[in-house]
Short mmCIF file of C-alpha atoms and ligand atoms in Angstrom, two decimals:
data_model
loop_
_atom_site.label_atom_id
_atom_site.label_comp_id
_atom_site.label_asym_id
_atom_site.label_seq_id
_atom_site.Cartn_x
_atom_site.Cartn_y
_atom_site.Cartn_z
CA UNK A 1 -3.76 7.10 18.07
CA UNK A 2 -6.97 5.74 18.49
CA UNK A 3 -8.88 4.02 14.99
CA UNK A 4 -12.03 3.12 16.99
CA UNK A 5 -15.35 3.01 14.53
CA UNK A 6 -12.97 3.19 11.51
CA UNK A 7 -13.07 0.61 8.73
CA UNK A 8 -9.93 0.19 6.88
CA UNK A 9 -9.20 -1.98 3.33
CA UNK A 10 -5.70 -3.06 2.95
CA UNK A 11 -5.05 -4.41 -0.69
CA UNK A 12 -2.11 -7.48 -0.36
CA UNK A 13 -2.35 -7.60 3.39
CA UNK A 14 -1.99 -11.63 2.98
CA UNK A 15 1.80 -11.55 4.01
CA UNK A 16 4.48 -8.71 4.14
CA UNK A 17 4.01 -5.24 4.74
CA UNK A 18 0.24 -5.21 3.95
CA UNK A 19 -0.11 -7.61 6.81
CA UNK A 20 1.45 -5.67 9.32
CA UNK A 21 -0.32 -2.65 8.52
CA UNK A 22 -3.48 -4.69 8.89
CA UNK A 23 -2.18 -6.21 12.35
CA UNK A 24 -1.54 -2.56 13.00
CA UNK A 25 -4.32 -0.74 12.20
CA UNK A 26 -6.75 -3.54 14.25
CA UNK A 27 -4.29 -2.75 17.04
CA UNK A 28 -5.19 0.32 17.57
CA UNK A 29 -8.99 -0.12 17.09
CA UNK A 30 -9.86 -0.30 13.45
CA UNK A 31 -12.08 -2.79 11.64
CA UNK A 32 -10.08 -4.29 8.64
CA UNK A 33 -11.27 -5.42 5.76
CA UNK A 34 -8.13 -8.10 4.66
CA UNK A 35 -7.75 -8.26 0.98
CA UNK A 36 -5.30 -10.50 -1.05
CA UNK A 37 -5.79 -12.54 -4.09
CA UNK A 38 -4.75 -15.71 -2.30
CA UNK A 39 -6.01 -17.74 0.38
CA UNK A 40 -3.06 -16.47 3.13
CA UNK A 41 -6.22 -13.55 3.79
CA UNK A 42 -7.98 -15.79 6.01
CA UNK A 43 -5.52 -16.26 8.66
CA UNK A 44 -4.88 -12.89 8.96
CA UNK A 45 -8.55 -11.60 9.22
CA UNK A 46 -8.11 -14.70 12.07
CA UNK A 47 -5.12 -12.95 13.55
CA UNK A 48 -7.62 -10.06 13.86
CA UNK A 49 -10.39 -11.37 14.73
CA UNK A 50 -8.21 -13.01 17.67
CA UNK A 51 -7.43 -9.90 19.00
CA UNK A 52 -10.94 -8.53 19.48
CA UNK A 53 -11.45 -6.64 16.76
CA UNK A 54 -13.81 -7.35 13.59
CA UNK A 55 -11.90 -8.31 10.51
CA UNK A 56 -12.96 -9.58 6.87
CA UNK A 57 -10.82 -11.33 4.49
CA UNK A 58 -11.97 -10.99 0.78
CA UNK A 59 -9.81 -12.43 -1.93
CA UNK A 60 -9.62 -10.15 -4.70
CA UNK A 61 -7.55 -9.09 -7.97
CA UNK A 62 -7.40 -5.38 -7.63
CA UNK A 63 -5.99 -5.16 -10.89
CA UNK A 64 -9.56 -5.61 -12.00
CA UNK A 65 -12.07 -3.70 -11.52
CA UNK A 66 -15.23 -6.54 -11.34
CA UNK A 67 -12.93 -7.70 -8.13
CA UNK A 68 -12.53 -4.25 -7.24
CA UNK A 69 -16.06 -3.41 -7.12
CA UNK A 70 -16.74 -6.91 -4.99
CA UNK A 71 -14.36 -5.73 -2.89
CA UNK A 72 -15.86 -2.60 -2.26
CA UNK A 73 -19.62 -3.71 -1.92
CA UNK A 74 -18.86 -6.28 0.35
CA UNK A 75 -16.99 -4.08 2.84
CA UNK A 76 -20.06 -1.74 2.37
CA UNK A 77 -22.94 -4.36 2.90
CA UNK A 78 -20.70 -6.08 5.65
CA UNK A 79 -19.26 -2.65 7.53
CA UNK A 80 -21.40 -0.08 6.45
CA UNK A 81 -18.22 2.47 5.13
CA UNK A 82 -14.54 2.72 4.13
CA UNK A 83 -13.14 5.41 6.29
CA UNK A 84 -9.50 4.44 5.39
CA UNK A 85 -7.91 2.36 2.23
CA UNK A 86 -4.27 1.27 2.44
CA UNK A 87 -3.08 0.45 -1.32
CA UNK A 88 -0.99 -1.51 -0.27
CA UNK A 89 -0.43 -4.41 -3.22
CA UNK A 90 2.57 -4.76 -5.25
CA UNK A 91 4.55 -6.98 -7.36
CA UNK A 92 8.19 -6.93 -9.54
CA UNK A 93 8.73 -8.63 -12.72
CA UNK A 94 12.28 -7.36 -13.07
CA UNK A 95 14.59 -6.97 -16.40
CA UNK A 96 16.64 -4.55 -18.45
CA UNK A 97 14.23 -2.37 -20.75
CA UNK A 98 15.54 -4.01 -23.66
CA UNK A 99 14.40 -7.64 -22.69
CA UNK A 100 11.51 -6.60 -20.87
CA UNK A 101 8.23 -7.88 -22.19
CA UNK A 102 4.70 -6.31 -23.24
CA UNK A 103 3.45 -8.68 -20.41
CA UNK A 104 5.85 -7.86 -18.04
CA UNK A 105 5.20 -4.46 -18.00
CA UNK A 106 1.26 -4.52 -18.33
CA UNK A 107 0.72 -6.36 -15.24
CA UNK A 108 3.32 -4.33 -13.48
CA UNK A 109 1.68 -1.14 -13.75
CA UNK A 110 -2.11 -3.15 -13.96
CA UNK A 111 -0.84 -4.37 -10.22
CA UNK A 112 1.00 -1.36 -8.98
CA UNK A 113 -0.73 1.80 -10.46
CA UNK A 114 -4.39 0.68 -11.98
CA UNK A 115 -5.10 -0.99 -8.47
CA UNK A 116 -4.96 2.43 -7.02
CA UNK A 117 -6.65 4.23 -9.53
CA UNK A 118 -9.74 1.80 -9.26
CA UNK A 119 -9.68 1.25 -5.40
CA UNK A 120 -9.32 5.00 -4.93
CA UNK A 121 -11.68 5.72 -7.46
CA UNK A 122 -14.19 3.16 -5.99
CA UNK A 123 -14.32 4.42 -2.31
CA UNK A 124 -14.09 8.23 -2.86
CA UNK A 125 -17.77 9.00 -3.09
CA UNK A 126 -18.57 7.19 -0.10
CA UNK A 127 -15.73 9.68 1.64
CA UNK A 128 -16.81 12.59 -0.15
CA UNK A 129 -20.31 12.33 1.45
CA UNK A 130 -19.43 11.55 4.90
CA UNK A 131 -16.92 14.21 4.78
CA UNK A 132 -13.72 12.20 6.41
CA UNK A 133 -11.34 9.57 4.77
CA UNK A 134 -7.54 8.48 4.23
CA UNK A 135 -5.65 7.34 1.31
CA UNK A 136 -2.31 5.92 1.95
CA UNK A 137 -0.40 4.34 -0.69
CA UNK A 138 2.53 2.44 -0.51
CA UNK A 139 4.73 3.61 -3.05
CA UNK A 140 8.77 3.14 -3.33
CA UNK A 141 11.91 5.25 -3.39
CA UNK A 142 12.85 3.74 -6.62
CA UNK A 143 9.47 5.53 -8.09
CA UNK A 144 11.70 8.94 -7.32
CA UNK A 145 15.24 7.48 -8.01
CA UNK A 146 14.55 5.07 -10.56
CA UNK A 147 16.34 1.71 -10.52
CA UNK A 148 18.19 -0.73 -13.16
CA UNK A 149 16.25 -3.53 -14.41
CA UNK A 150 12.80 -1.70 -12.67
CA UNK A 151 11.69 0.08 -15.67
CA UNK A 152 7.84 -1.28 -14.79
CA UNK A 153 7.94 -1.36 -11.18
CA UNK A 154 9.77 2.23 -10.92
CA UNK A 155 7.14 3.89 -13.70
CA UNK A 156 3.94 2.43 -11.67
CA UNK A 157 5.55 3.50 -8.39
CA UNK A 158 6.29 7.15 -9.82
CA UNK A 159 2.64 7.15 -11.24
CA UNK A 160 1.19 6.29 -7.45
CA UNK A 161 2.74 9.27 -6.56
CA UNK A 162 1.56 11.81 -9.32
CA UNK A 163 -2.45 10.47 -8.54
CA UNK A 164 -1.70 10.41 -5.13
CA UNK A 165 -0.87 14.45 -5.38
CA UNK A 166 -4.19 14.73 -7.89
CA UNK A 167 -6.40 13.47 -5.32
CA UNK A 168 -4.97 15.26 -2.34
CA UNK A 169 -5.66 18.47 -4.41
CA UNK A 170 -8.95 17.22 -5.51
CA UNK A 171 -10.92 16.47 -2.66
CA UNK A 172 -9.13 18.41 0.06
CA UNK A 173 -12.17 20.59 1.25
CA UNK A 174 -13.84 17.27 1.64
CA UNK A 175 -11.67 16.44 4.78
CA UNK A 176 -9.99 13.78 2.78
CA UNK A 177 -6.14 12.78 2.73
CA UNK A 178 -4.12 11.05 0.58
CA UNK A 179 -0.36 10.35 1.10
CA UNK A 180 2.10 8.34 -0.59
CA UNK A 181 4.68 6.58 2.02
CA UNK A 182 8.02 5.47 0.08
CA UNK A 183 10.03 2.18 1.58
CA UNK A 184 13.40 1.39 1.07
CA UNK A 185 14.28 -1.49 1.99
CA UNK A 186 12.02 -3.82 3.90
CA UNK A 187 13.09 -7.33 4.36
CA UNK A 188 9.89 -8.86 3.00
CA UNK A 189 9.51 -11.71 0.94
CA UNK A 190 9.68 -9.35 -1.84
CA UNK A 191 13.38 -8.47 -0.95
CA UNK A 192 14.49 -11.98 0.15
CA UNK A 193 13.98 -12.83 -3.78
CA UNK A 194 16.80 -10.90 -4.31
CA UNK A 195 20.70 -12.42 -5.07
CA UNK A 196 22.94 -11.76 -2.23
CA UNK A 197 25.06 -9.46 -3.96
CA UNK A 198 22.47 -7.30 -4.68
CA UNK A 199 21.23 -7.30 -0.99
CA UNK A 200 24.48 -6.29 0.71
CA UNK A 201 24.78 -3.66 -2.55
CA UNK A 202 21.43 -1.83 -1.44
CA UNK A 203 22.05 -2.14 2.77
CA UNK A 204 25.67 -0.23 1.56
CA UNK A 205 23.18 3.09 0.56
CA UNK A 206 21.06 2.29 3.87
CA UNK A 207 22.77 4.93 6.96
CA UNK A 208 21.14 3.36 9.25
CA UNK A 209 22.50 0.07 8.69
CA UNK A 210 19.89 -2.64 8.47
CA UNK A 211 17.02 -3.24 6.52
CA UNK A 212 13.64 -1.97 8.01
CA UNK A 213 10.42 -4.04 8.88
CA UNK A 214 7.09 -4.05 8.12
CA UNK A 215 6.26 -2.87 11.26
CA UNK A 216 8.34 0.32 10.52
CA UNK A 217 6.04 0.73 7.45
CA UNK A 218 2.88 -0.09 9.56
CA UNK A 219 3.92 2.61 12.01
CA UNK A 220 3.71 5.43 9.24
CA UNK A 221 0.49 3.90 8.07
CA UNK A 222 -1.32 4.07 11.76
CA UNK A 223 -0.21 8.19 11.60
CA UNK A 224 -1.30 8.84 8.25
CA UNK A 225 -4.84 7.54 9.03
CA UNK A 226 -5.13 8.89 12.42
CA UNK A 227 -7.08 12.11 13.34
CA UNK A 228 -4.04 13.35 14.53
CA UNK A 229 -2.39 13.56 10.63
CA UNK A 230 -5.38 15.72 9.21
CA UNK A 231 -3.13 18.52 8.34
CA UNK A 232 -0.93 16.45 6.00
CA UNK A 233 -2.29 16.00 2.40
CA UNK A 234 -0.35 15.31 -0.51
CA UNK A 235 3.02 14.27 0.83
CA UNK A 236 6.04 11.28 0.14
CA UNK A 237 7.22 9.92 3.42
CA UNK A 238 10.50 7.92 2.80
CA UNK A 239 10.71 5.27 5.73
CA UNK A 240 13.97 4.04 4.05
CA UNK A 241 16.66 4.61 7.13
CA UNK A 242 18.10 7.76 5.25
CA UNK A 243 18.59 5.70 1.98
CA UNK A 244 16.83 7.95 -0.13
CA UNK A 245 18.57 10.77 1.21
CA UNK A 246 21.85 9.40 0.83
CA UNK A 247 21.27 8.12 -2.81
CA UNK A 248 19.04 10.79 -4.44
P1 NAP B 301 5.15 -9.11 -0.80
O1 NAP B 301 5.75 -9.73 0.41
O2 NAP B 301 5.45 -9.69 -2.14
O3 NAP B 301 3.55 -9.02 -0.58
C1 NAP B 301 2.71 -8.48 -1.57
C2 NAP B 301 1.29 -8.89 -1.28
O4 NAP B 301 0.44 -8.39 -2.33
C3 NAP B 301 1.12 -10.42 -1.26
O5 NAP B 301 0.32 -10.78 -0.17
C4 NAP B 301 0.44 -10.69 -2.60
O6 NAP B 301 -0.41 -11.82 -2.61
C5 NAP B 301 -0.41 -9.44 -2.76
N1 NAP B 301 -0.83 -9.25 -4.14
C6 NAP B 301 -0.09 -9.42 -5.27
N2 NAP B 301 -0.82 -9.17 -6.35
C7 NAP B 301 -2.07 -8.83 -5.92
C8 NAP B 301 -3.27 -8.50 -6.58
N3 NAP B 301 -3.33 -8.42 -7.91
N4 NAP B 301 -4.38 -8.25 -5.84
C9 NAP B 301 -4.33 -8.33 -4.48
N5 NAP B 301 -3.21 -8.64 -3.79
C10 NAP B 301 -2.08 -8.90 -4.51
O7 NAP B 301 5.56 -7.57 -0.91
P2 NAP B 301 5.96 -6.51 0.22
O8 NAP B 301 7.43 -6.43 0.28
O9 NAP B 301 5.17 -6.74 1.45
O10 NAP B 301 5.44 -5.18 -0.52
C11 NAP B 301 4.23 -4.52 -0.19
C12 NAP B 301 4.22 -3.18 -0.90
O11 NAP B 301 5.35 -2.40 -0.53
C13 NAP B 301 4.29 -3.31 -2.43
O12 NAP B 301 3.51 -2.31 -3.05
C14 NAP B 301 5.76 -3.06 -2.72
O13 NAP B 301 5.97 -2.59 -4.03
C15 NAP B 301 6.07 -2.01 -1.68
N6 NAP B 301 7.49 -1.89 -1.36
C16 NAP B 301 8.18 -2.91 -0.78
C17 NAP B 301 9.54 -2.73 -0.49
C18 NAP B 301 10.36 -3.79 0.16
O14 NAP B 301 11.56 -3.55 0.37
N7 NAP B 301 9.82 -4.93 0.51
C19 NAP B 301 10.16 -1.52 -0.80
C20 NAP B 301 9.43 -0.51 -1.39
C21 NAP B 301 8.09 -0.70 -1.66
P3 NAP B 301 0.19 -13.31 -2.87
O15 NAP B 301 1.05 -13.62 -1.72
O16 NAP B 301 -1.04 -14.17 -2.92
O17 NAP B 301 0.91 -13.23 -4.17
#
């Protein structure tokens, strides 16, 4: 896999999984453009930049689209082009449907699903006219399965995947991708929030055993926006170790 002369956005690549798949994606030769909407950006476009490679951080809501479209010019007047755009940022605000709040679920889906309809939105004509680009968006297995006391989170994460098949079809004779991979369970700080109970409930549906890493996500990433996954458009890859399997 070689990402040489590509420039890639990652949305929440501050900490977590979006961090690895910026670490990643630099590793094997990409620019990265390091977006979070707090200041733990910087020291990863650092990371980068101490590894040779040319990396931006640029703090940004991309729940809204003025930061969205700041985001996107600056990358352009800094880099030139987006070639690949992770969409990447997530958050929970869990509870039953019955107690769950207008609020709650607005910036749930505003976070999860609007981001990628505006950053998507935002660097497709640039893609369209240089004929070449990836969209990989990090979706869930609970977006397929559904999950107690997700009703937001699950809902954004199924919409990611019915725009993420729209696009595909869309702009497929423009040599452009777009791919949904699905986690399981990724021991993030995301999933360290969770009771105890709860965490040795969801490693009991996990056949592999353990929790995965954001490196296993960043992995699946690094294929999706090589040269060497242009004939795969449109698609859910579960990196879950068989939970989705053994649960659906
Ligand atoms: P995480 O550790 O909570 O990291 C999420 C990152 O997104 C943080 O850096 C956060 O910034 C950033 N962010 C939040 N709101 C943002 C916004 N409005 N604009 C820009 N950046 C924003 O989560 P994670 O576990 O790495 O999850 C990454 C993605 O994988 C999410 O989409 C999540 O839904 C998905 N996923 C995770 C798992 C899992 O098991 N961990 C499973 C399935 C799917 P701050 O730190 O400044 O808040």
């Amino acid at each position: 896999m070689d990402l040489s002369n590509r420039v890639a956005i990652v949305t929440g690549s501050g900490r977590g999984i979006g961090r690895a798949i910026a670490l990643k994606l630099a590793e094997v030769g990409a620019t990265v453009v390091v977006n979070d909407i707090g200041e733990a950006a910087q020291g990863v476009a650092e990371e980068i930049r101490a590894m040779s490679r040319q990396s931006l951080a640029i703090l940004a809501d991309v729940s809204s689209s003025s930061d969205v479209a700041r985001l996107m010019e600056t990358t352009k007047a800094t880099y030139g082009k987006v070639d690949i755009l992770v969409n990447n940022a997530g958050i929970t605000r869990d509870q039953i449907l019955v107690r769950m709040s207008d609020e709650d679920w607005d910036r749930v889906l505003n976070v999860n699903l609007r981001s990628v309809f505006l950053c998507s939105r935002a660097v497709l004509r640039q893609m369209i006219k240089q004929r070449w680009g990836r969209i990989i968006s990090i979706a869930s297995i609970v977006g397929v399965a559904g999950n107690p006391g997700q009703a937001n989170y699950a809902s954004a994460k199924a919409g990611i995947i019915g725009l993420t098949r729209t696009i595909a079809r869309e702009v497929a004779s423009r040599g452009i991708t777009a791919n949904v991979i699905a986690p399981g369970f990724i021991d993030t700080e995301m999933t360290q929030r969770l009771e105890e109970k709860q965490r040795q409930e969801l490693m009991g549906h996990i056949p592999l055993g353990y929790p995965g890493s954001p490196r296993d996500v960043a992995e699946a990433v690094a294929f999706l926006a090589s040269e060497e996954a242009r004939y795969i458009t449109g698609q859910i890859l579960n990196v879950d170790g068989g939970m989705a399997g053994a649960w659906l």
